[in-house]
PDB file of C-alpha atoms and ligand atoms in Angstrom:
ATOM      1  CA  UNK A1379      20.038  -6.700   6.889  1.00  0.00           C
ATOM      2  CA  UNK A1380      18.541  -9.056   4.189  1.00  0.00           C
ATOM      3  CA  UNK A1381      14.937  -8.653   2.998  1.00  0.00           C
ATOM      4  CA  UNK A1382      13.351 -11.528   4.766  1.00  0.00           C
ATOM      5  CA  UNK A1383      14.706 -10.246   8.156  1.00  0.00           C
ATOM      6  CA  UNK A1384      13.675  -6.562   7.394  1.00  0.00           C
ATOM      7  CA  UNK A1385      10.210  -7.758   6.348  1.00  0.00           C
ATOM      8  CA  UNK A1386       9.880  -9.659   9.440  1.00  0.00           C
ATOM      9  CA  UNK A1387      10.743  -6.617  11.431  1.00  0.00           C
ATOM     10  CA  UNK A1388       8.368  -4.548   9.484  1.00  0.00           C
ATOM     11  CA  UNK A1389       5.669  -6.883  10.346  1.00  0.00           C
ATOM     12  CA  UNK A1390       6.473  -6.872  13.926  1.00  0.00           C
ATOM     13  CA  UNK A1391       6.410  -2.949  13.923  1.00  0.00           C
ATOM     14  CA  UNK A1392       3.008  -3.031  12.012  1.00  0.00           C
ATOM     15  CA  UNK A1393       1.743  -5.334  14.797  1.00  0.00           C
ATOM     16  CA  UNK A1394       2.928  -2.826  17.437  1.00  0.00           C
ATOM     17  CA  UNK A1395       0.924  -0.137  15.539  1.00  0.00           C
ATOM     18  CA  UNK A1396      -2.182  -2.004  15.669  1.00  0.00           C
ATOM     19  CA  UNK A1397      -1.952  -2.280  19.385  1.00  0.00           C
ATOM     20  CA  UNK A1398      -1.210   1.266  19.670  1.00  0.00           C
ATOM     21  CA  UNK A1399      -4.110   2.608  17.537  1.00  0.00           C
ATOM     22  CA  UNK A1400      -6.672   0.087  18.755  1.00  0.00           C
ATOM     23  CA  UNK A1401      -5.996   1.368  22.453  1.00  0.00           C
ATOM     24  CA  UNK A1402      -6.849   4.933  21.348  1.00  0.00           C
ATOM     25  CA  UNK A1403      -9.251   4.858  18.318  1.00  0.00           C
ATOM     26  CA  UNK A1404     -12.754   5.503  19.110  1.00  0.00           C
ATOM     27  CA  UNK A1405     -15.764   4.213  16.958  1.00  0.00           C
ATOM     28  CA  UNK A1406     -16.370   7.406  15.263  1.00  0.00           C
ATOM     29  CA  UNK A1407     -12.718   8.147  14.545  1.00  0.00           C
ATOM     30  CA  UNK A1408     -10.988   8.271  11.110  1.00  0.00           C
ATOM     31  CA  UNK A1409      -7.513   6.654  10.779  1.00  0.00           C
ATOM     32  CA  UNK A1410      -4.996   8.180   8.287  1.00  0.00           C
ATOM     33  CA  UNK A1411      -2.972   5.591   6.206  1.00  0.00           C
ATOM     34  CA  UNK A1412       0.558   5.947   4.846  1.00  0.00           C
ATOM     35  CA  UNK A1413       2.341   4.291   1.958  1.00  0.00           C
ATOM     36  CA  UNK A1414       4.897   1.658   1.430  1.00  0.00           C
ATOM     37  CA  UNK A1415       5.952  -1.848   2.558  1.00  0.00           C
ATOM     38  CA  UNK A1416       5.738  -1.092   6.214  1.00  0.00           C
ATOM     39  CA  UNK A1417       2.283   0.562   5.911  1.00  0.00           C
ATOM     40  CA  UNK A1418       1.098  -2.440   3.696  1.00  0.00           C
ATOM     41  CA  UNK A1419       1.783  -4.802   6.616  1.00  0.00           C
ATOM     42  CA  UNK A1420      -0.373  -2.573   8.805  1.00  0.00           C
ATOM     43  CA  UNK A1421      -3.292  -2.245   6.209  1.00  0.00           C
ATOM     44  CA  UNK A1422      -3.143  -6.168   5.735  1.00  0.00           C
ATOM     45  CA  UNK A1423      -3.669  -6.522   9.612  1.00  0.00           C
ATOM     46  CA  UNK A1424      -6.229  -3.758   9.912  1.00  0.00           C
ATOM     47  CA  UNK A1425      -9.025  -5.676   7.993  1.00  0.00           C
ATOM     48  CA  UNK A1426      -9.723  -7.592  11.263  1.00  0.00           C
ATOM     49  CA  UNK A1427     -10.452  -4.391  13.323  1.00  0.00           C
ATOM     50  CA  UNK A1428     -12.602  -2.457  10.741  1.00  0.00           C
ATOM     51  CA  UNK A1429     -15.438  -2.276  13.054  1.00  0.00           C
ATOM     52  CA  UNK A1430     -13.332  -0.435  15.502  1.00  0.00           C
ATOM     53  CA  UNK A1431     -13.163   2.993  13.767  1.00  0.00           C
ATOM     54  CA  UNK A1432     -15.361   4.783  11.160  1.00  0.00           C
ATOM     55  CA  UNK A1433     -13.206   5.110   7.954  1.00  0.00           C
ATOM     56  CA  UNK A1434      -9.781   5.864   6.694  1.00  0.00           C
ATOM     57  CA  UNK A1435      -8.044   8.617   4.516  1.00  0.00           C
ATOM     58  CA  UNK A1436      -5.270   7.207   2.330  1.00  0.00           C
ATOM     59  CA  UNK A1437      -1.967   9.124   1.254  1.00  0.00           C
ATOM     60  CA  UNK A1438      -1.738   7.169  -2.051  1.00  0.00           C
ATOM     61  CA  UNK A1439      -3.943   5.392  -4.648  1.00  0.00           C
ATOM     62  CA  UNK A1440      -2.127   2.263  -3.940  1.00  0.00           C
ATOM     63  CA  UNK A1441      -2.917   2.276  -0.291  1.00  0.00           C
ATOM     64  CA  UNK A1442      -6.620   3.266  -0.989  1.00  0.00           C
ATOM     65  CA  UNK A1443      -6.808   0.119  -3.269  1.00  0.00           C
ATOM     66  CA  UNK A1444      -5.240  -2.131  -0.580  1.00  0.00           C
ATOM     67  CA  UNK A1445      -7.641  -0.810   2.085  1.00  0.00           C
ATOM     68  CA  UNK A1446     -10.606  -1.295  -0.250  1.00  0.00           C
ATOM     69  CA  UNK A1447      -9.447  -4.728  -0.834  1.00  0.00           C
ATOM     70  CA  UNK A1448      -9.630  -5.360   2.909  1.00  0.00           C
ATOM     71  CA  UNK A1449     -13.203  -4.088   2.812  1.00  0.00           C
ATOM     72  CA  UNK A1450     -12.118  -0.825   4.874  1.00  0.00           C
ATOM     73  CA  UNK A1451     -13.844   2.296   3.885  1.00  0.00           C
ATOM     74  CA  UNK A1452     -11.621   5.016   2.328  1.00  0.00           C
ATOM     75  CA  UNK A1453     -12.662   8.693   2.350  1.00  0.00           C
ATOM     76  CA  UNK A1454     -11.717  11.618   0.586  1.00  0.00           C
ATOM     77  CA  UNK A1455      -9.814  14.128   2.902  1.00  0.00           C
ATOM     78  CA  UNK A1456     -12.385  16.743   1.697  1.00  0.00           C
ATOM     79  CA  UNK A1457     -15.134  14.820   3.321  1.00  0.00           C
ATOM     80  CA  UNK A1458     -13.561  14.437   6.650  1.00  0.00           C
ATOM     81  CA  UNK A1459     -13.391  16.986   9.628  1.00  0.00           C
ATOM     82  CA  UNK A1460     -10.652  15.427  11.470  1.00  0.00           C
ATOM     83  CA  UNK A1461      -8.149  12.473  11.400  1.00  0.00           C
ATOM     84  CA  UNK A1462      -7.270  11.180  14.853  1.00  0.00           C
ATOM     85  CA  UNK A1463      -4.104   9.235  13.980  1.00  0.00           C
ATOM     86  CA  UNK A1464      -1.855   8.833  11.075  1.00  0.00           C
ATOM     87  CA  UNK A1465       0.175   5.788  10.551  1.00  0.00           C
ATOM     88  CA  UNK A1466       3.070   5.679   8.198  1.00  0.00           C
ATOM     89  CA  UNK A1467       6.637   4.502   7.634  1.00  0.00           C
ATOM     90  CA  UNK A1468       9.778   6.398   6.720  1.00  0.00           C
ATOM     91  CA  UNK A1469      13.031   6.042   5.135  1.00  0.00           C
ATOM     92  CA  UNK A1470      15.026   7.482   7.669  1.00  0.00           C
ATOM     93  CA  UNK A1471      14.166   9.005  11.297  1.00  0.00           C
ATOM     94  CA  UNK A1472      16.438  10.773  13.866  1.00  0.00           C
ATOM     95  CA  UNK A1473      16.338  11.055  17.575  1.00  0.00           C
ATOM     96  CA  UNK A1474      14.135  14.130  17.306  1.00  0.00           C
ATOM     97  CA  UNK A1475      11.432  12.253  15.388  1.00  0.00           C
ATOM     98  CA  UNK A1476      12.398  14.101  12.138  1.00  0.00           C
ATOM     99  CA  UNK A1477      11.938  11.895   9.013  1.00  0.00           C
ATOM    100  CA  UNK A1478      13.014  11.593   5.408  1.00  0.00           C
ATOM    101  CA  UNK A1479       9.955  10.087   3.518  1.00  0.00           C
ATOM    102  CA  UNK A1480       8.922   9.680  -0.185  1.00  0.00           C
ATOM    103  CA  UNK A1481      10.956   6.534  -1.163  1.00  0.00           C
ATOM    104  CA  UNK A1482       7.508   5.459  -2.599  1.00  0.00           C
ATOM    105  CA  UNK A1483       6.868   8.929  -4.290  1.00  0.00           C
ATOM    106  CA  UNK A1484       3.853   9.540  -2.030  1.00  0.00           C
ATOM    107  CA  UNK A1485       5.517  12.300  -0.094  1.00  0.00           C
ATOM    108  CA  UNK A1486       3.042  15.166  -0.863  1.00  0.00           C
ATOM    109  CA  UNK A1487      -0.205  13.412  -0.023  1.00  0.00           C
ATOM    110  CA  UNK A1488       1.515  12.017   3.051  1.00  0.00           C
ATOM    111  CA  UNK A1489       2.393  15.478   4.170  1.00  0.00           C
ATOM    112  CA  UNK A1490      -1.236  16.619   3.677  1.00  0.00           C
ATOM    113  CA  UNK A1491      -2.769  13.810   5.558  1.00  0.00           C
ATOM    114  CA  UNK A1492      -0.196  13.998   8.263  1.00  0.00           C
ATOM    115  CA  UNK A1493      -0.940  17.593   8.571  1.00  0.00           C
ATOM    116  CA  UNK A1494      -4.514  16.996   8.864  1.00  0.00           C
ATOM    117  CA  UNK A1495      -4.057  14.405  11.732  1.00  0.00           C
ATOM    118  CA  UNK A1496      -3.836  15.040  15.443  1.00  0.00           C
ATOM    119  CA  UNK A1497      -1.060  12.459  15.835  1.00  0.00           C
ATOM    120  CA  UNK A1498       1.614  10.967  13.586  1.00  0.00           C
ATOM    121  CA  UNK A1499       2.800   7.325  14.503  1.00  0.00           C
ATOM    122  CA  UNK A1500       5.853   6.556  12.539  1.00  0.00           C
ATOM    123  CA  UNK A1501       6.445   2.732  12.098  1.00  0.00           C
ATOM    124  CA  UNK A1502      10.154   1.666  11.229  1.00  0.00           C
ATOM    125  CA  UNK A1503      12.302  -1.241  11.444  1.00  0.00           C
ATOM    126  CA  UNK A1504      15.752  -0.281  13.227  1.00  0.00           C
ATOM    127  CA  UNK A1505      17.598   0.099  10.036  1.00  0.00           C
ATOM    128  CA  UNK A1506      15.686   3.393   9.438  1.00  0.00           C
ATOM    129  CA  UNK A1507      16.991   4.892  12.738  1.00  0.00           C
ATOM    130  CA  UNK A1508      19.973   7.410  11.982  1.00  0.00           C
ATOM    131  CA  UNK A1509      21.955  10.081  13.949  1.00  0.00           C
ATOM    132  CA  UNK A1510      22.007  12.458  10.873  1.00  0.00           C
ATOM    133  CA  UNK A1511      19.509  12.710   8.119  1.00  0.00           C
ATOM    134  CA  UNK A1512      20.649  12.523   4.512  1.00  0.00           C
ATOM    135  CA  UNK A1513      22.301   9.224   3.700  1.00  0.00           C
ATOM    136  CA  UNK A1514      18.896   8.233   2.073  1.00  0.00           C
ATOM    137  CA  UNK A1515      18.475  10.565  -1.102  1.00  0.00           C
ATOM    138  CA  UNK A1516      15.865  13.352  -0.163  1.00  0.00           C
ATOM    139  CA  UNK A1517      12.904  12.924  -2.532  1.00  0.00           C
ATOM    140  CA  UNK A1518      11.491  16.246  -3.914  1.00  0.00           C
ATOM    141  CA  UNK A1519       8.263  16.303  -5.850  1.00  0.00           C
ATOM    142  CA  UNK A1520       8.503  18.833  -8.848  1.00  0.00           C
ATOM    143  CA  UNK A1521       6.162  20.283 -11.456  1.00  0.00           C
ATOM    144  CA  UNK A1522       7.419  18.462 -14.575  1.00  0.00           C
ATOM    145  CA  UNK A1523       8.148  21.712 -16.577  1.00  0.00           C
ATOM    146  CA  UNK A1524      10.470  22.887 -13.696  1.00  0.00           C
ATOM    147  CA  UNK A1525      12.475  19.726 -13.358  1.00  0.00           C
ATOM    148  CA  UNK A1526      15.754  21.380 -14.949  1.00  0.00           C
ATOM    149  CA  UNK A1527      15.295  24.683 -13.122  1.00  0.00           C
ATOM    150  CA  UNK A1528      14.863  23.029  -9.708  1.00  0.00           C
ATOM    151  CA  UNK A1529      17.829  20.668 -10.132  1.00  0.00           C
ATOM    152  CA  UNK A1530      20.074  23.697 -10.827  1.00  0.00           C
ATOM    153  CA  UNK A1531      18.812  25.392  -7.607  1.00  0.00           C
ATOM    154  CA  UNK A1532      19.357  22.082  -5.826  1.00  0.00           C
ATOM    155  CA  UNK A1533      23.078  21.854  -7.084  1.00  0.00           C
ATOM    156  CA  UNK A1534      23.656  25.168  -5.521  1.00  0.00           C
ATOM    157  CA  UNK A1535      22.681  23.782  -2.158  1.00  0.00           C
ATOM    158  CA  UNK A1536      25.599  21.271  -2.534  1.00  0.00           C
ATOM    159  CA  UNK A1537      23.618  18.263  -3.218  1.00  0.00           C
ATOM    160  CA  UNK A1538      23.530  15.927  -6.280  1.00  0.00           C
ATOM    161  CA  UNK A1539      19.977  16.042  -7.818  1.00  0.00           C
ATOM    162  CA  UNK A1540      18.853  12.790  -9.769  1.00  0.00           C
ATOM    163  CA  UNK A1541      15.571  12.530 -11.619  1.00  0.00           C
ATOM    164  CA  UNK A1542      13.709   9.335 -10.776  1.00  0.00           C
ATOM    165  CA  UNK A1543      13.320   7.608 -14.033  1.00  0.00           C
ATOM    166  CA  UNK A1544       9.920   6.303 -14.937  1.00  0.00           C
ATOM    167  CA  UNK A1545       8.134   7.716 -11.886  1.00  0.00           C
ATOM    168  CA  UNK A1546       5.080   9.977 -12.052  1.00  0.00           C
ATOM    169  CA  UNK A1547       3.364  10.767  -8.908  1.00  0.00           C
ATOM    170  CA  UNK A1548      -0.353  10.494  -7.975  1.00  0.00           C
ATOM    171  CA  UNK A1549      -0.390  14.122  -8.441  1.00  0.00           C
ATOM    172  CA  UNK A1550       1.114  13.916 -12.126  1.00  0.00           C
ATOM    173  CA  UNK A1551       4.496  15.291 -11.032  1.00  0.00           C
ATOM    174  CA  UNK A1552       8.148  14.186 -11.148  1.00  0.00           C
ATOM    175  CA  UNK A1553      10.452  13.297  -8.232  1.00  0.00           C
ATOM    176  CA  UNK A1554      14.096  14.420  -8.017  1.00  0.00           C
ATOM    177  CA  UNK A1555      16.180  12.578  -5.430  1.00  0.00           C
ATOM    178  CA  UNK A1556      18.785  14.735  -3.774  1.00  0.00           C
ATOM    179  CA  UNK A1557      21.889  12.829  -2.880  1.00  0.00           C
ATOM    180  CA  UNK A1558      25.008  13.620  -1.055  1.00  0.00           C
ATOM    181  CA  UNK A1559      23.410  15.577   1.913  1.00  0.00           C
ATOM    182  CA  UNK A1560      24.290  15.630   5.656  1.00  0.00           C
ATOM    183  CA  UNK A1561      21.150  17.368   7.192  1.00  0.00           C
ATOM    184  CA  UNK A1562      22.103  18.989  10.448  1.00  0.00           C
ATOM    185  CA  UNK A1563      19.032  21.249  10.688  1.00  0.00           C
ATOM    186  CA  UNK A1564      16.178  19.625   9.045  1.00  0.00           C
ATOM    187  CA  UNK A1565      13.426  22.064   9.850  1.00  0.00           C
ATOM    188  CA  UNK A1566      15.613  24.853   8.085  1.00  0.00           C
ATOM    189  CA  UNK A1567      16.279  22.592   5.096  1.00  0.00           C
ATOM    190  CA  UNK A1568      12.735  21.681   4.831  1.00  0.00           C
ATOM    191  CA  UNK A1569      11.527  25.384   4.676  1.00  0.00           C
ATOM    192  CA  UNK A1570      14.345  26.446   2.245  1.00  0.00           C
ATOM    193  CA  UNK A1571      13.782  23.650  -0.239  1.00  0.00           C
ATOM    194  CA  UNK A1572      10.076  24.535  -0.253  1.00  0.00           C
ATOM    195  CA  UNK A1573      10.898  28.140  -1.280  1.00  0.00           C
ATOM    196  CA  UNK A1574      12.299  26.886  -4.684  1.00  0.00           C
ATOM    197  CA  UNK A1575       9.904  27.794  -7.449  1.00  0.00           C
ATOM    198  CA  UNK A1576       8.670  24.490  -9.049  1.00  0.00           C
ATOM    199  CA  UNK A1577       8.956  22.363  -5.889  1.00  0.00           C
ATOM    200  CA  UNK A1578       5.725  20.903  -4.791  1.00  0.00           C
ATOM    201  CA  UNK A1579       6.805  19.586  -1.495  1.00  0.00           C
ATOM    202  CA  UNK A1580      10.241  17.808  -0.041  1.00  0.00           C
ATOM    203  CA  UNK A1581      10.491  14.501   1.862  1.00  0.00           C
ATOM    204  CA  UNK A1582      11.748  16.288   5.159  1.00  0.00           C
ATOM    205  CA  UNK A1583       9.108  15.874   7.841  1.00  0.00           C
ATOM    206  CA  UNK A1584      10.869  17.980  10.329  1.00  0.00           C
ATOM    207  CA  UNK A1585       8.969  21.229  11.002  1.00  0.00           C
ATOM    208  CA  UNK A1586       6.224  18.812  12.163  1.00  0.00           C
ATOM    209  CA  UNK A1587       8.008  15.682  13.134  1.00  0.00           C
ATOM    210  CA  UNK A1588       6.311  12.402  14.150  1.00  0.00           C
ATOM    211  CA  UNK A1589       4.349  12.313  17.546  1.00  0.00           C
ATOM    212  CA  UNK A1590       5.796   9.083  18.319  1.00  0.00           C
ATOM    213  CA  UNK A1591       8.175   6.488  16.594  1.00  0.00           C
ATOM    214  CA  UNK A1592       7.471   2.750  16.909  1.00  0.00           C
ATOM    215  CA  UNK A1593      10.538   0.425  16.297  1.00  0.00           C
ATOM    216  CA  UNK A1594      11.380  -3.294  15.865  1.00  0.00           C
TER     217      UNK A1594
HETATM  218  C1  5RP B 791       6.385   6.519   0.705  1.00  0.00           C
HETATM  219  C2  5RP B 791       7.161   6.529   2.100  1.00  0.00           C
HETATM  220  C3  5RP B 791       7.538   5.224   2.875  1.00  0.00           C
HETATM  221  O1  5RP B 791       6.919   5.523   4.075  1.00  0.00           O
HETATM  222  C4  5RP B 791       8.764   5.159   3.058  1.00  0.00           C
HETATM  223  O2  5RP B 791       9.459   5.181   1.740  1.00  0.00           O
HETATM  224  C5  5RP B 791       9.196   3.767   3.708  1.00  0.00           C
HETATM  225  O3  5RP B 791       8.811   2.711   2.880  1.00  0.00           O
HETATM  226  P1  5RP B 791       8.954   1.183   3.448  1.00  0.00           P
HETATM  227  O4  5RP B 791       7.919   1.013   4.478  1.00  0.00           O
HETATM  228  O5  5RP B 791       8.547   0.430   2.169  1.00  0.00           O
HETATM  229  O6  5RP B 791      10.368   1.052   3.744  1.00  0.00           O
HETATM  230  O7  5RP B 791       7.541   7.734   2.473  1.00  0.00           O
HETATM  231  O8  5RP B 791       6.424   7.598  -0.176  1.00  0.00           O
END
């Protein structure tokens, strides 16, 4: 799929997400906002509707800046009691609504904001829908001093870990992309990767999958 076509599809699914959330949000509700190009299309459309909800919580500095530029209030998660809906893209999603996320290196904050939300609305173009997760390299956020230690453990799982060059997360950590996986049991893999000392979190969103997946 060429980039222009994919961007068109991302815009279409962002429009669907606007319809979806505007039918459900109440004036006092907080909206959680993801990270990436699909989320950006959603943010760019959201400015028009800013009177329809109270504020947002963002999953990255980049999304927070983009929301602010739209005149939309961004709150710290610590100042918020409840997030009604979280809207975010994904790198892969399967038929059980389990996802790989973190292509934009925002996976940890994404998982935190998603966990604080009543509902996760995943927005993807059709190229992201897969039967088995793992063709997209699985991002893993690691504490910098543990990068080699974690890589050694990841090799034992049969994957090929590659440090993402030149990337530091909003939390000051590094990203290792784990190539060559075929993930049949995503919740089990998510849990076991999180047991490796030095891992902050991994990009599998399977223990708590998306509530709904909107596609174009
Ligand atoms: C960022 C993410 C994104 O949601 C994911 O990478 C999809 O990005 P895009 O919408 O640009 O294709 O998880 O960490």
